Amino acid sequence: MDGLIEKSKADWKVAPNFTDYAAERQRFTWQWVRERLGIGRKGPINIARLAVDRHLAEGRGGKVAFRFLAAGRPVRTMSYAELARATNRFCAVLQRLGVRKGERVFVLARRIPELYVTVLGALKQGCVVSPLFSAFGPEPIATRINLGAGKVLVTTADLYRRKVAPVREKMPSLAHVLLVGEEGESVAEPATLDYAALMAEAGEGADVEVVTESEDPALLHFTSGTTGTPKGAVHVHEAVLMHWASSYYALDLHADDIFWCTADPGWVTGTSYGVIAPLLHGTTSVIDCEEFDAERWYDILASESVSVWYTAPTAIRMLMKAGEALLRGRRFPALRLIASVGEPLNPEAVRWGQAVLGLPIHDNWWQTETGGIMIANTPAFAIKPGSMGRPLPGVDAAIVRRGEGGEVVLVEQPDVEGELALRRGWPSMFRGYLGMEERYRQCFAGDWYLSGDLAKRDADGYFWFVGRRDDVIKSAGHLIGPFEVESVLMEHPAVAEAGVIGKPDAVVGEVVKAFVALKKGFEDSEALRQELLAHARKRLGAVVAPKEITVLANLPRTRSGKIMRRLLKARELGLPEGDLSTLEGGA
Ligand code: ATP
Ligand code: MG
């Protein structure tokens, strides 16, 4: 096994929240989380009121909630008190427009302050909010708004003209479109309203305070579309308990932290952890409006004194690909925890973090459907590079197999592959796929939610990702997880990223085919490809190693940063490419 990365308690710059794994799991109750948030067992619960207003009531209104960064512009800060005032005004705007509890509010914008005010204001007002990724084209926008029967859309004038106006007629549910004028841009478009003017005219708050309860729907998130058409997952206000607990245990958030979650709120990570979780802990968040740029990111980490950084494997691989020269001697003395989610994190990347940034990267696993982090590497135990870590307190995870009659059979033995399942009932569990009831039902069997991912659990209770059920390769009677093959390819100094698929083969069922992108300074050649195949064969054996390898400039990725193996496969086999709405660089 790859070397354990252990950190003694004395190495942590502040005392971690989570130090004794077994004791904390035993002691943990959701009621304890409710008490920490100052709410009772029953009664009102509202994500935004707990995230924002609670701090004012407790005298922390002056604390900075957000630091908004944008290229070529001064930093804009917003305190908890300012955020409370702005979100109250947005509640008043919604009320004046006649928008009622449970109705859907969509946001389509870059990471600008108005997006955050809209999300939190709509939640306060009891609406269901759905942030959309601003790079979506007109069709994906219309599809999602129609699926969610969106009543209100907040967007910018520029995005409206380019992406919404062409499909406006296809969205009959949309009663109000509010336009934000970025940098004084005109918002005069037919059949739209001026966001800033409405906010200015609105009172200090809505006349009637909407009360929300645990099971009231709050958030609508679309999945990444890695394996097919994106699904709309519905979450309720009670999810806030998981947002608080998971960021307490896995991200170790403290009120004094400067936290940077690089995900866009158009994906669940960017809402659960880019908006809600840091506010719940009274933390200051850095929000960068710009897209990935290796040097800019190193700059932000250093100049903003980021202490906890939550990012994704794809970003880490891009930093690795860009080369260490870009660091230009920068150091990150404030940084104390790095976490990653979204894809398997190759052991090579964990070690790169340790070598280059001075900290290992804490991988964690969850999905749009789970609403929050479920399995993580945490300060409470050593990291085994390549493992996703262990289930958080309050989360029961298991490896299961389907029995003859479709029933779930627990795999008790360590190191045996099966489907990763979670005992149903955690607070941020999705409560439905919009418009796909049967599909939702199929995700559950007995007490268990079946994730669709294959994994193993070792004797120490660490979980190891094998692959998605759809991506697993069956070759000569063996089941091969693409992650294992990709990780070995990435150990080669020339390889920046790798995507592995199964290619139909008359003799063995499927053969393993790899696609790789090279690091700066390496070029494609027959000799290099042969070297990579030999390297993989040596490490993996002939059955598991790829038989073919193709070098690409970049691998196709979803906008949330996941390698789209289904697209690599469709292109390789000349099959239809399917739903490409979330493809990076696509429409
Ligand atoms: P779709 O469901 O539309 O195909 P998606 O599953 O990629 O898209 P998300 O909910 O954004 O949509 O992603 C969750 C999935 O991402 C997980 O089911 C898993 O396959 C993968 N994933 C997330 N974190 C990790 C991790 N740490 N290690 C391995 N895989 C991960
Ligand atoms: Mg999924």
XYZ file of C-alpha atoms and ligand atoms in Angstrom:
619
model
C 0.000 0.000 0.000
C 1.113 3.561 -0.639
C 2.642 5.299 2.374
C 0.376 6.541 5.119
C 0.390 10.311 5.650
C 0.113 11.002 9.326
C -0.023 14.379 10.958
C 0.399 14.727 14.667
C -2.008 16.974 16.574
C 0.828 19.382 17.245
C 1.228 19.923 13.462
C -2.214 21.478 13.123
C -2.078 25.246 13.324
C -5.312 25.326 15.293
C -6.855 22.532 17.331
C -8.972 20.490 14.890
C -12.685 20.021 15.520
C -12.378 16.292 14.959
C -9.704 14.234 16.699
C -11.123 10.914 17.868
C -12.907 9.091 15.066
C -14.490 6.243 17.008
C -15.540 8.305 20.015
C -17.074 11.068 17.922
C -19.073 8.640 15.800
C -20.384 6.993 18.917
C -21.289 10.248 20.632
C -22.764 11.978 17.590
C -26.484 12.760 17.264
C -28.350 15.053 14.893
C -29.978 16.558 17.965
C -26.517 17.759 19.046
C -26.150 19.553 15.692
C -29.562 21.147 16.167
C -28.437 22.412 19.554
C -25.234 23.846 18.086
C -27.406 25.725 15.579
C -29.814 26.833 18.280
C -32.878 25.070 16.900
C -35.298 22.681 18.505
C -36.210 19.123 17.565
C -39.287 20.363 15.765
C -40.372 23.739 14.485
C -38.975 26.247 12.017
C -35.705 25.605 10.239
C -34.429 27.763 7.428
C -31.035 27.385 5.791
C -30.517 31.100 5.111
C -31.713 32.350 8.477
C -29.292 29.965 10.183
C -26.479 30.901 7.812
C -26.921 34.662 7.972
C -29.382 36.113 10.524
C -28.243 33.912 13.413
C -24.880 35.715 13.489
C -26.534 39.119 13.847
C -28.626 37.889 16.729
C -25.402 36.647 18.334
C -23.518 39.926 17.802
C -21.330 38.958 14.843
C -22.945 41.153 12.179
C -19.774 43.136 11.537
C -17.760 40.080 10.502
C -16.905 39.773 6.786
C -18.948 37.020 5.159
C -17.661 37.287 1.591
C -14.670 38.774 -0.193
C -15.577 38.995 -3.878
C -12.589 39.008 -6.228
C -12.745 39.865 -9.939
C -9.902 40.606 -12.334
C -9.153 44.307 -12.684
C -11.569 45.351 -9.940
C -11.063 46.149 -6.281
C -12.146 43.514 -3.795
C -15.766 43.916 -2.647
C -16.502 42.739 0.857
C -19.863 42.006 2.398
C -20.407 41.634 6.136
C -22.965 39.331 7.700
C -25.079 42.409 8.543
C -24.945 43.668 4.945
C -25.821 40.220 3.675
C -28.775 40.082 6.062
C -30.052 43.466 4.865
C -29.654 42.606 1.173
C -31.341 39.223 1.525
C -34.223 40.811 3.471
C -34.677 43.258 0.630
C -34.702 40.424 -1.864
C -37.440 38.752 0.211
C -39.440 41.966 -0.094
C -38.865 42.002 -3.864
C -40.168 38.448 -4.190
C -43.182 39.243 -2.054
C -44.044 42.330 -4.101
C -43.868 40.204 -7.232
C -46.356 37.811 -5.668
C -43.904 34.896 -5.517
C -45.075 32.348 -2.961
C -43.466 29.748 -0.748
C -42.352 26.672 -2.686
C -42.138 28.466 -6.037
C -38.875 28.165 -7.949
C -36.280 30.884 -8.322
C -33.419 30.310 -10.797
C -30.171 32.279 -10.926
C -27.887 32.433 -13.936
C -24.794 34.523 -13.285
C -21.082 34.432 -12.756
C -19.991 34.440 -9.117
C -21.138 38.010 -8.463
C -22.592 39.293 -5.154
C -26.150 39.361 -6.541
C -26.043 35.599 -7.090
C -25.337 35.006 -3.396
C -28.010 37.497 -2.302
C -30.547 35.839 -4.588
C -29.812 32.317 -3.379
C -29.981 33.228 0.303
C -32.881 35.675 -0.089
C -34.974 33.146 -1.997
C -34.282 30.523 0.690
C -35.363 32.944 3.415
C -38.562 33.549 1.503
C -39.280 29.810 1.395
C -38.705 29.522 -2.348
C -36.851 26.643 -3.966
C -33.670 27.990 -5.472
C -31.613 26.622 -8.354
C -28.375 28.294 -9.436
C -27.428 27.466 -13.024
C -23.905 27.453 -14.373
C -23.406 30.662 -16.349
C -21.590 28.940 -19.227
C -24.668 26.897 -20.161
C -26.096 27.626 -23.582
C -29.754 28.574 -24.255
C -31.080 25.012 -24.618
C -29.670 23.581 -21.361
C -30.952 26.684 -19.559
C -34.467 26.292 -20.959
C -34.538 22.545 -20.265
C -33.656 23.058 -16.609
C -36.005 25.992 -16.031
C -38.839 24.045 -17.623
C -38.123 20.919 -15.610
C -38.210 23.025 -12.441
C -41.181 25.158 -13.596
C -39.109 28.244 -12.754
C -41.174 31.308 -11.882
C -38.358 33.815 -11.394
C -34.994 34.113 -13.107
C -32.280 36.459 -11.892
C -29.551 36.938 -14.477
C -27.283 39.616 -15.932
C -28.230 41.771 -18.890
C -25.443 40.298 -20.993
C -26.329 36.673 -20.254
C -29.985 37.471 -20.838
C -29.361 38.884 -24.307
C -27.079 36.038 -25.366
C -28.687 33.032 -23.724
C -32.150 33.632 -22.379
C -33.866 35.964 -24.855
C -33.499 33.457 -27.739
C -35.424 30.794 -25.770
C -37.645 32.981 -23.593
C -40.805 31.864 -25.384
C -39.992 28.249 -24.675
C -40.257 28.870 -20.929
C -43.932 29.562 -20.223
C -43.621 29.225 -16.428
C -41.176 32.108 -16.203
C -43.230 35.040 -14.903
C -40.417 37.409 -13.902
C -36.926 37.967 -15.237
C -34.774 40.304 -13.139
C -31.677 41.751 -14.775
C -28.495 42.769 -13.017
C -26.434 45.379 -14.847
C -22.817 44.479 -14.303
C -20.609 47.575 -14.144
C -23.372 50.001 -15.028
C -24.464 48.103 -18.146
C -27.996 48.911 -19.381
C -30.727 46.552 -18.265
C -33.428 47.905 -20.567
C -34.754 44.761 -22.229
C -38.403 44.102 -23.079
C -40.353 41.983 -20.598
C -37.703 42.151 -17.898
C -37.315 43.967 -14.576
C -34.397 45.900 -13.162
C -32.951 44.015 -10.198
C -31.208 47.041 -8.687
C -34.288 49.257 -8.985
C -36.505 46.616 -7.366
C -34.017 46.205 -4.532
C -33.853 49.978 -4.018
C -37.643 50.289 -3.923
C -38.143 47.294 -1.655
C -38.641 47.757 2.048
C -36.266 46.500 4.689
C -37.917 43.094 4.567
C -40.986 41.195 3.445
C -44.213 42.108 5.274
C -44.843 38.494 6.114
C -42.027 36.297 7.330
C -42.306 32.921 5.679
C -41.818 29.989 8.022
C -40.089 26.889 6.680
C -39.850 23.444 8.270
C -37.494 20.478 7.968
C -39.156 18.847 4.982
C -39.884 21.997 2.982
C -37.991 21.914 -0.330
C -35.153 24.402 -0.495
C -32.661 23.606 -3.255
C -32.835 22.113 -6.706
C -29.484 20.906 -8.054
C -28.774 19.310 -11.368
C -26.244 16.464 -11.495
C -23.111 16.841 -13.584
C -24.322 14.796 -16.540
C -21.207 12.617 -16.477
C -23.109 9.417 -17.147
C -26.117 10.735 -19.073
C -28.803 13.402 -19.052
C -28.519 15.532 -15.886
C -31.090 14.813 -13.189
C -32.671 17.460 -10.953
C -32.216 16.530 -7.283
C -34.439 18.198 -4.678
C -33.140 18.994 -1.184
C -34.985 20.266 1.884
C -34.205 22.794 4.620
C -33.141 20.074 7.033
C -30.063 19.589 4.810
C -28.547 22.445 6.762
C -27.702 19.996 9.571
C -25.432 18.090 7.190
C -23.957 21.292 5.755
C -22.925 22.285 9.262
C -21.719 18.882 10.454
C -19.788 17.886 7.332
C -17.921 21.184 7.143
C -17.174 20.910 10.858
C -15.702 17.412 10.519
C -14.298 17.193 6.993
C -13.316 20.805 6.269
C -12.520 21.629 9.902
C -14.114 25.057 9.535
C -13.574 27.532 12.353
C -14.935 31.072 12.561
C -11.417 32.509 12.094
C -10.782 30.717 8.822
C -10.430 32.284 5.422
C -12.132 29.660 3.295
C -12.013 29.261 -0.465
C -14.325 26.817 -2.219
C -13.468 26.977 -5.903
C -16.676 25.318 -7.144
C -19.354 27.326 -8.928
C -22.771 27.443 -7.210
C -24.149 25.951 -10.454
C -22.983 22.620 -8.969
C -23.969 21.295 -5.593
C -20.472 21.805 -4.138
C -20.578 25.512 -4.926
C -23.875 25.925 -3.056
C -23.497 23.520 -0.121
C -19.895 24.581 0.551
C -19.411 27.736 -1.538
C -22.402 29.523 -0.004
C -24.059 27.792 2.930
C -21.508 25.865 5.025
C -18.933 28.626 5.628
C -21.689 31.049 6.630
C -23.040 28.545 9.135
C -19.664 28.623 10.890
C -19.357 32.410 10.728
C -16.326 32.018 8.448
C -15.065 34.505 5.841
C -15.187 33.150 2.273
C -13.168 34.221 -0.704
C -15.192 34.122 -3.935
C -13.358 34.461 -7.223
C -15.441 35.488 -10.205
C -12.833 34.348 -12.761
C -12.220 30.952 -14.302
C -9.269 28.695 -13.494
C -5.844 30.181 -14.032
C -2.927 28.473 -12.319
C -0.972 31.589 -11.505
C -4.035 33.557 -10.399
C -4.999 30.706 -8.071
C -1.575 30.572 -6.447
C -1.824 34.335 -6.019
C -5.226 34.121 -4.342
C -4.083 31.388 -1.968
C -1.134 33.535 -0.925
C -2.521 37.076 -0.960
C -5.886 36.232 0.620
C -4.168 34.110 3.292
C -6.554 31.245 2.570
C -6.500 28.801 5.480
C -8.916 26.122 4.251
C -9.130 25.365 0.551
C -11.783 23.137 -1.026
C -11.167 22.307 -4.644
C -11.381 19.493 -7.208
C -9.025 16.883 -8.681
C -9.256 18.480 -12.104
C -7.906 21.785 -10.741
C -5.149 19.990 -8.880
C -4.194 18.081 -12.009
C -4.111 21.335 -13.981
C -1.786 22.854 -11.382
C 0.392 19.757 -11.612
C 0.338 20.027 -15.408
C 1.285 23.719 -15.355
C 4.536 22.906 -13.528
C 5.979 24.166 -10.292
C 7.901 27.049 -11.835
C 4.627 28.997 -11.686
C 4.829 29.089 -7.925
C 7.658 31.624 -8.257
C 8.672 31.128 -4.681
C 5.176 31.779 -3.288
C 4.498 30.202 0.073
C 1.202 29.624 1.838
C 1.877 29.955 5.541
C -1.810 30.462 6.398
C -2.991 27.324 4.596
C -3.789 24.475 6.993
C -6.187 22.142 5.180
C -6.787 21.256 1.538
C -9.750 19.125 0.522
C -10.954 17.864 -2.825
C -14.121 16.394 -4.263
C -15.739 15.462 -7.538
C -13.618 12.697 -8.930
C -11.210 10.128 -7.621
C -8.056 11.811 -6.405
C -5.032 9.915 -7.618
C -2.403 9.099 -4.952
C 0.041 11.058 -7.083
C -2.010 14.220 -6.520
C -2.140 13.698 -2.737
C 1.632 13.419 -2.661
C 2.041 16.408 -4.983
C 0.117 18.505 -2.455
C 2.444 17.380 0.283
C 5.571 18.086 -1.773
C 4.570 21.351 -3.444
C 2.035 23.026 -1.143
C 3.331 21.491 2.057
C 0.022 19.737 2.831
C -1.551 16.500 1.645
C -4.891 16.778 -0.103
C -7.883 15.371 1.750
C -10.085 13.553 -0.724
C -13.773 13.268 0.027
C -16.701 11.601 -1.636
C -20.300 12.645 -2.082
C -22.840 13.316 -4.838
C -25.503 15.814 -5.830
C -27.975 13.312 -4.385
C -26.286 13.198 -0.964
C -26.338 16.991 -0.617
C -23.209 16.987 1.545
C -19.910 15.218 2.197
C -20.438 11.583 3.241
C -16.989 9.972 3.251
C -13.836 11.955 3.860
C -10.250 12.110 4.918
C -10.388 14.212 8.058
C -7.970 15.538 10.673
C -9.010 12.639 12.932
C -6.966 9.945 11.142
C -4.033 9.328 8.817
C -4.486 9.607 5.059
C -4.024 6.563 2.885
C -3.315 8.199 -0.487
C -5.872 7.020 -3.053
C -8.566 6.345 -0.449
C -11.675 8.513 -0.062
C -11.403 8.216 3.723
C -14.048 7.090 6.193
C -17.747 7.908 6.695
C -18.408 11.027 8.746
C -20.238 10.902 12.073
C -23.944 10.579 11.303
C -23.246 8.685 8.052
C -23.494 4.934 7.714
C -21.803 3.638 4.567
C -21.524 0.061 3.358
C -20.447 -2.045 0.414
C -23.374 -4.053 -0.909
C -24.339 -6.522 -3.598
C -27.771 -7.118 -5.066
C -29.151 -10.529 -4.126
C -31.181 -12.833 -6.382
C -34.466 -11.092 -5.654
C -32.993 -7.595 -5.932
C -32.508 -7.374 -2.150
C -29.391 -5.758 -0.709
C -26.723 -8.027 0.718
C -23.996 -6.416 2.821
C -20.433 -7.286 1.885
C -18.795 -7.736 5.271
C -15.365 -8.898 4.143
C -12.737 -6.230 3.648
C -11.275 -5.425 0.235
C -14.181 -6.889 -1.702
C -15.710 -4.784 -4.404
C -19.390 -3.868 -4.449
C -21.760 -0.943 -4.721
C -21.278 1.920 -2.297
C -24.480 2.356 -0.274
C -25.599 4.748 2.455
C -28.171 4.048 5.147
C -31.068 6.296 4.209
C -32.275 9.118 6.395
C -29.352 11.553 6.674
C -30.707 15.131 6.590
C -29.315 16.229 3.212
C -30.488 13.134 1.368
C -32.285 14.174 -1.811
C -36.041 13.868 -1.612
C -36.658 13.293 -5.296
C -35.497 13.576 -8.890
C -37.700 16.160 -10.485
C -40.057 14.487 -12.946
C -38.406 11.065 -12.517
C -40.212 9.312 -9.681
C -39.442 5.793 -10.825
C -35.758 6.585 -11.197
C -35.774 7.968 -7.645
C -37.405 4.833 -6.264
C -34.832 2.671 -8.000
C -32.057 4.356 -6.002
C -33.296 2.758 -2.794
C -33.534 -0.823 -1.564
C -34.699 -1.449 1.984
C -32.768 0.818 4.317
C -30.162 1.661 1.744
C -29.533 4.312 -0.857
C -27.487 2.838 -3.715
C -24.999 5.336 -5.078
C -24.207 3.791 -8.463
C -20.496 3.903 -7.593
C -18.396 0.817 -6.964
C -15.949 0.785 -4.092
C -14.151 -1.379 -1.525
C -13.709 -0.981 2.203
C -10.448 -2.083 3.807
C -9.965 -3.672 7.221
C -9.432 -0.230 8.803
C -12.767 1.052 7.486
C -11.294 3.223 4.706
C -13.248 3.338 1.447
C -11.548 3.002 -1.938
C -13.250 4.128 -5.146
C -13.266 1.591 -7.977
C -15.364 3.292 -10.643
C -18.870 4.182 -11.585
C -21.096 1.202 -12.216
C -21.430 2.394 -15.833
C -17.679 2.790 -16.335
C -16.416 -0.502 -14.987
C -14.701 -2.608 -17.622
C -15.297 -6.333 -17.959
C -12.319 -8.025 -19.520
C -11.629 -11.773 -19.680
C -13.800 -12.390 -16.628
C -12.203 -9.574 -14.596
C -13.881 -6.378 -13.438
C -11.531 -3.472 -13.941
C -12.079 -0.079 -12.341
C -10.806 2.753 -14.547
C -9.479 4.680 -11.519
C -6.790 2.108 -10.742
C -5.519 2.155 -14.329
C -5.666 5.955 -14.552
C -3.745 6.363 -11.297
C -0.934 4.122 -12.534
C -0.680 6.036 -15.802
C -0.488 9.270 -13.828
C 2.538 7.991 -11.964
C 4.482 8.316 -15.216
C 6.233 11.694 -15.345
C 4.817 12.522 -18.792
C 1.134 12.060 -17.883
C -1.027 14.925 -16.637
C -4.381 13.162 -16.794
C -5.816 9.895 -17.960
C -9.241 8.518 -18.879
C -9.790 4.808 -19.368
C -12.643 3.004 -21.133
C -13.623 -0.508 -22.136
C -13.703 -1.229 -25.868
C -15.833 -4.162 -27.054
C -13.744 -7.145 -28.061
C -14.968 -10.413 -29.525
C -12.552 -12.530 -27.509
C -12.304 -11.023 -24.017
C -15.521 -8.972 -23.854
C -13.817 -5.617 -23.473
C -10.228 -4.426 -23.755
C -8.859 -1.530 -21.770
C -8.154 1.586 -23.785
C -6.516 4.669 -22.293
C -6.557 8.316 -23.292
C -3.955 10.587 -21.778
C -3.038 14.271 -21.822
C 0.635 15.079 -21.400
C 2.390 17.449 -19.058
C 4.088 20.543 -20.361
C 7.351 19.683 -22.101
C 6.290 16.209 -23.378
C 5.233 15.321 -26.904
C 3.238 12.488 -28.374
C 5.310 9.803 -30.105
C 5.094 6.086 -30.795
C 8.018 5.567 -28.423
C 6.297 7.429 -25.572
C 3.055 5.502 -26.061
C 4.967 2.209 -25.994
C 6.730 3.341 -22.851
C 3.400 4.172 -21.178
C 1.908 0.807 -22.129
C 4.978 -0.966 -20.756
C 4.841 1.073 -17.538
C 1.178 0.143 -17.042
C 1.827 -3.528 -17.823
C 4.603 -3.667 -15.285
C 2.473 -2.104 -12.547
C -0.891 -3.682 -13.340
C -0.232 -6.950 -15.127
C -1.275 -7.848 -18.651
C -5.006 -8.339 -17.963
C -5.666 -4.972 -16.364
C -3.170 -2.816 -18.294
C -4.407 -0.888 -21.334
C -3.835 -2.448 -24.719
C -4.166 0.816 -26.601
C -3.338 4.383 -25.799
C -4.196 7.649 -27.501
C -2.744 11.037 -26.619
C -5.181 13.968 -26.593
C -4.457 17.655 -25.925
C -7.221 17.616 -23.284
C -9.701 15.037 -22.077
C -13.411 15.879 -22.452
C -14.701 17.085 -19.101
C -17.945 18.240 -17.598
C -18.029 21.862 -16.529
C -17.856 20.622 -12.960
C -14.518 19.070 -13.889
C -15.211 15.357 -14.364
C -13.685 13.290 -17.126
C -16.516 12.189 -19.440
C -15.599 8.594 -20.107
C -18.934 8.008 -21.831
C -17.926 10.595 -24.429
C -14.449 9.115 -24.917
C -16.208 5.812 -25.505
C -18.894 7.159 -27.832
C -16.258 8.910 -29.937
C -14.004 5.869 -30.022
C -16.865 3.639 -31.155
C -18.552 6.171 -33.422
C -21.748 6.107 -31.353
C -24.153 9.005 -30.651
C -22.594 11.449 -28.183
C -25.698 11.874 -26.019
C -26.482 14.866 -23.781
C -23.566 17.300 -24.013
C -25.146 20.171 -22.098
C -22.542 20.004 -19.359
C -19.487 19.447 -21.591
C -16.782 21.999 -20.941
C -16.257 24.127 -24.018
C -19.595 22.860 -25.435
C -22.696 24.942 -26.125
P -24.542 12.249 -13.442
O -25.162 11.678 -12.210
O -25.404 13.241 -14.114
O -23.939 11.255 -14.347
P -22.322 12.961 -11.736
O -22.602 11.692 -11.039
O -20.915 13.207 -12.171
O -23.271 13.153 -12.974
P -22.315 14.619 -9.414
O -23.406 14.375 -8.472
O -21.812 16.015 -9.572
O -22.773 14.169 -10.823
O -21.059 13.743 -9.046
C -21.075 12.685 -8.133
C -20.163 11.577 -8.598
O -18.817 12.065 -8.713
C -20.055 10.413 -7.656
O -21.130 9.506 -7.817
C -18.714 9.804 -8.045
O -18.829 8.955 -9.174
C -17.901 11.016 -8.393
N -17.099 11.437 -7.231
C -17.287 12.490 -6.425
N -16.330 12.572 -5.499
C -15.518 11.517 -5.691
C -14.331 11.036 -5.045
N -13.784 11.657 -4.035
N -13.783 9.905 -5.541
C -14.326 9.263 -6.583
N -15.420 9.673 -7.225
C -16.007 10.786 -6.792
Mg -24.380 10.758 -10.559
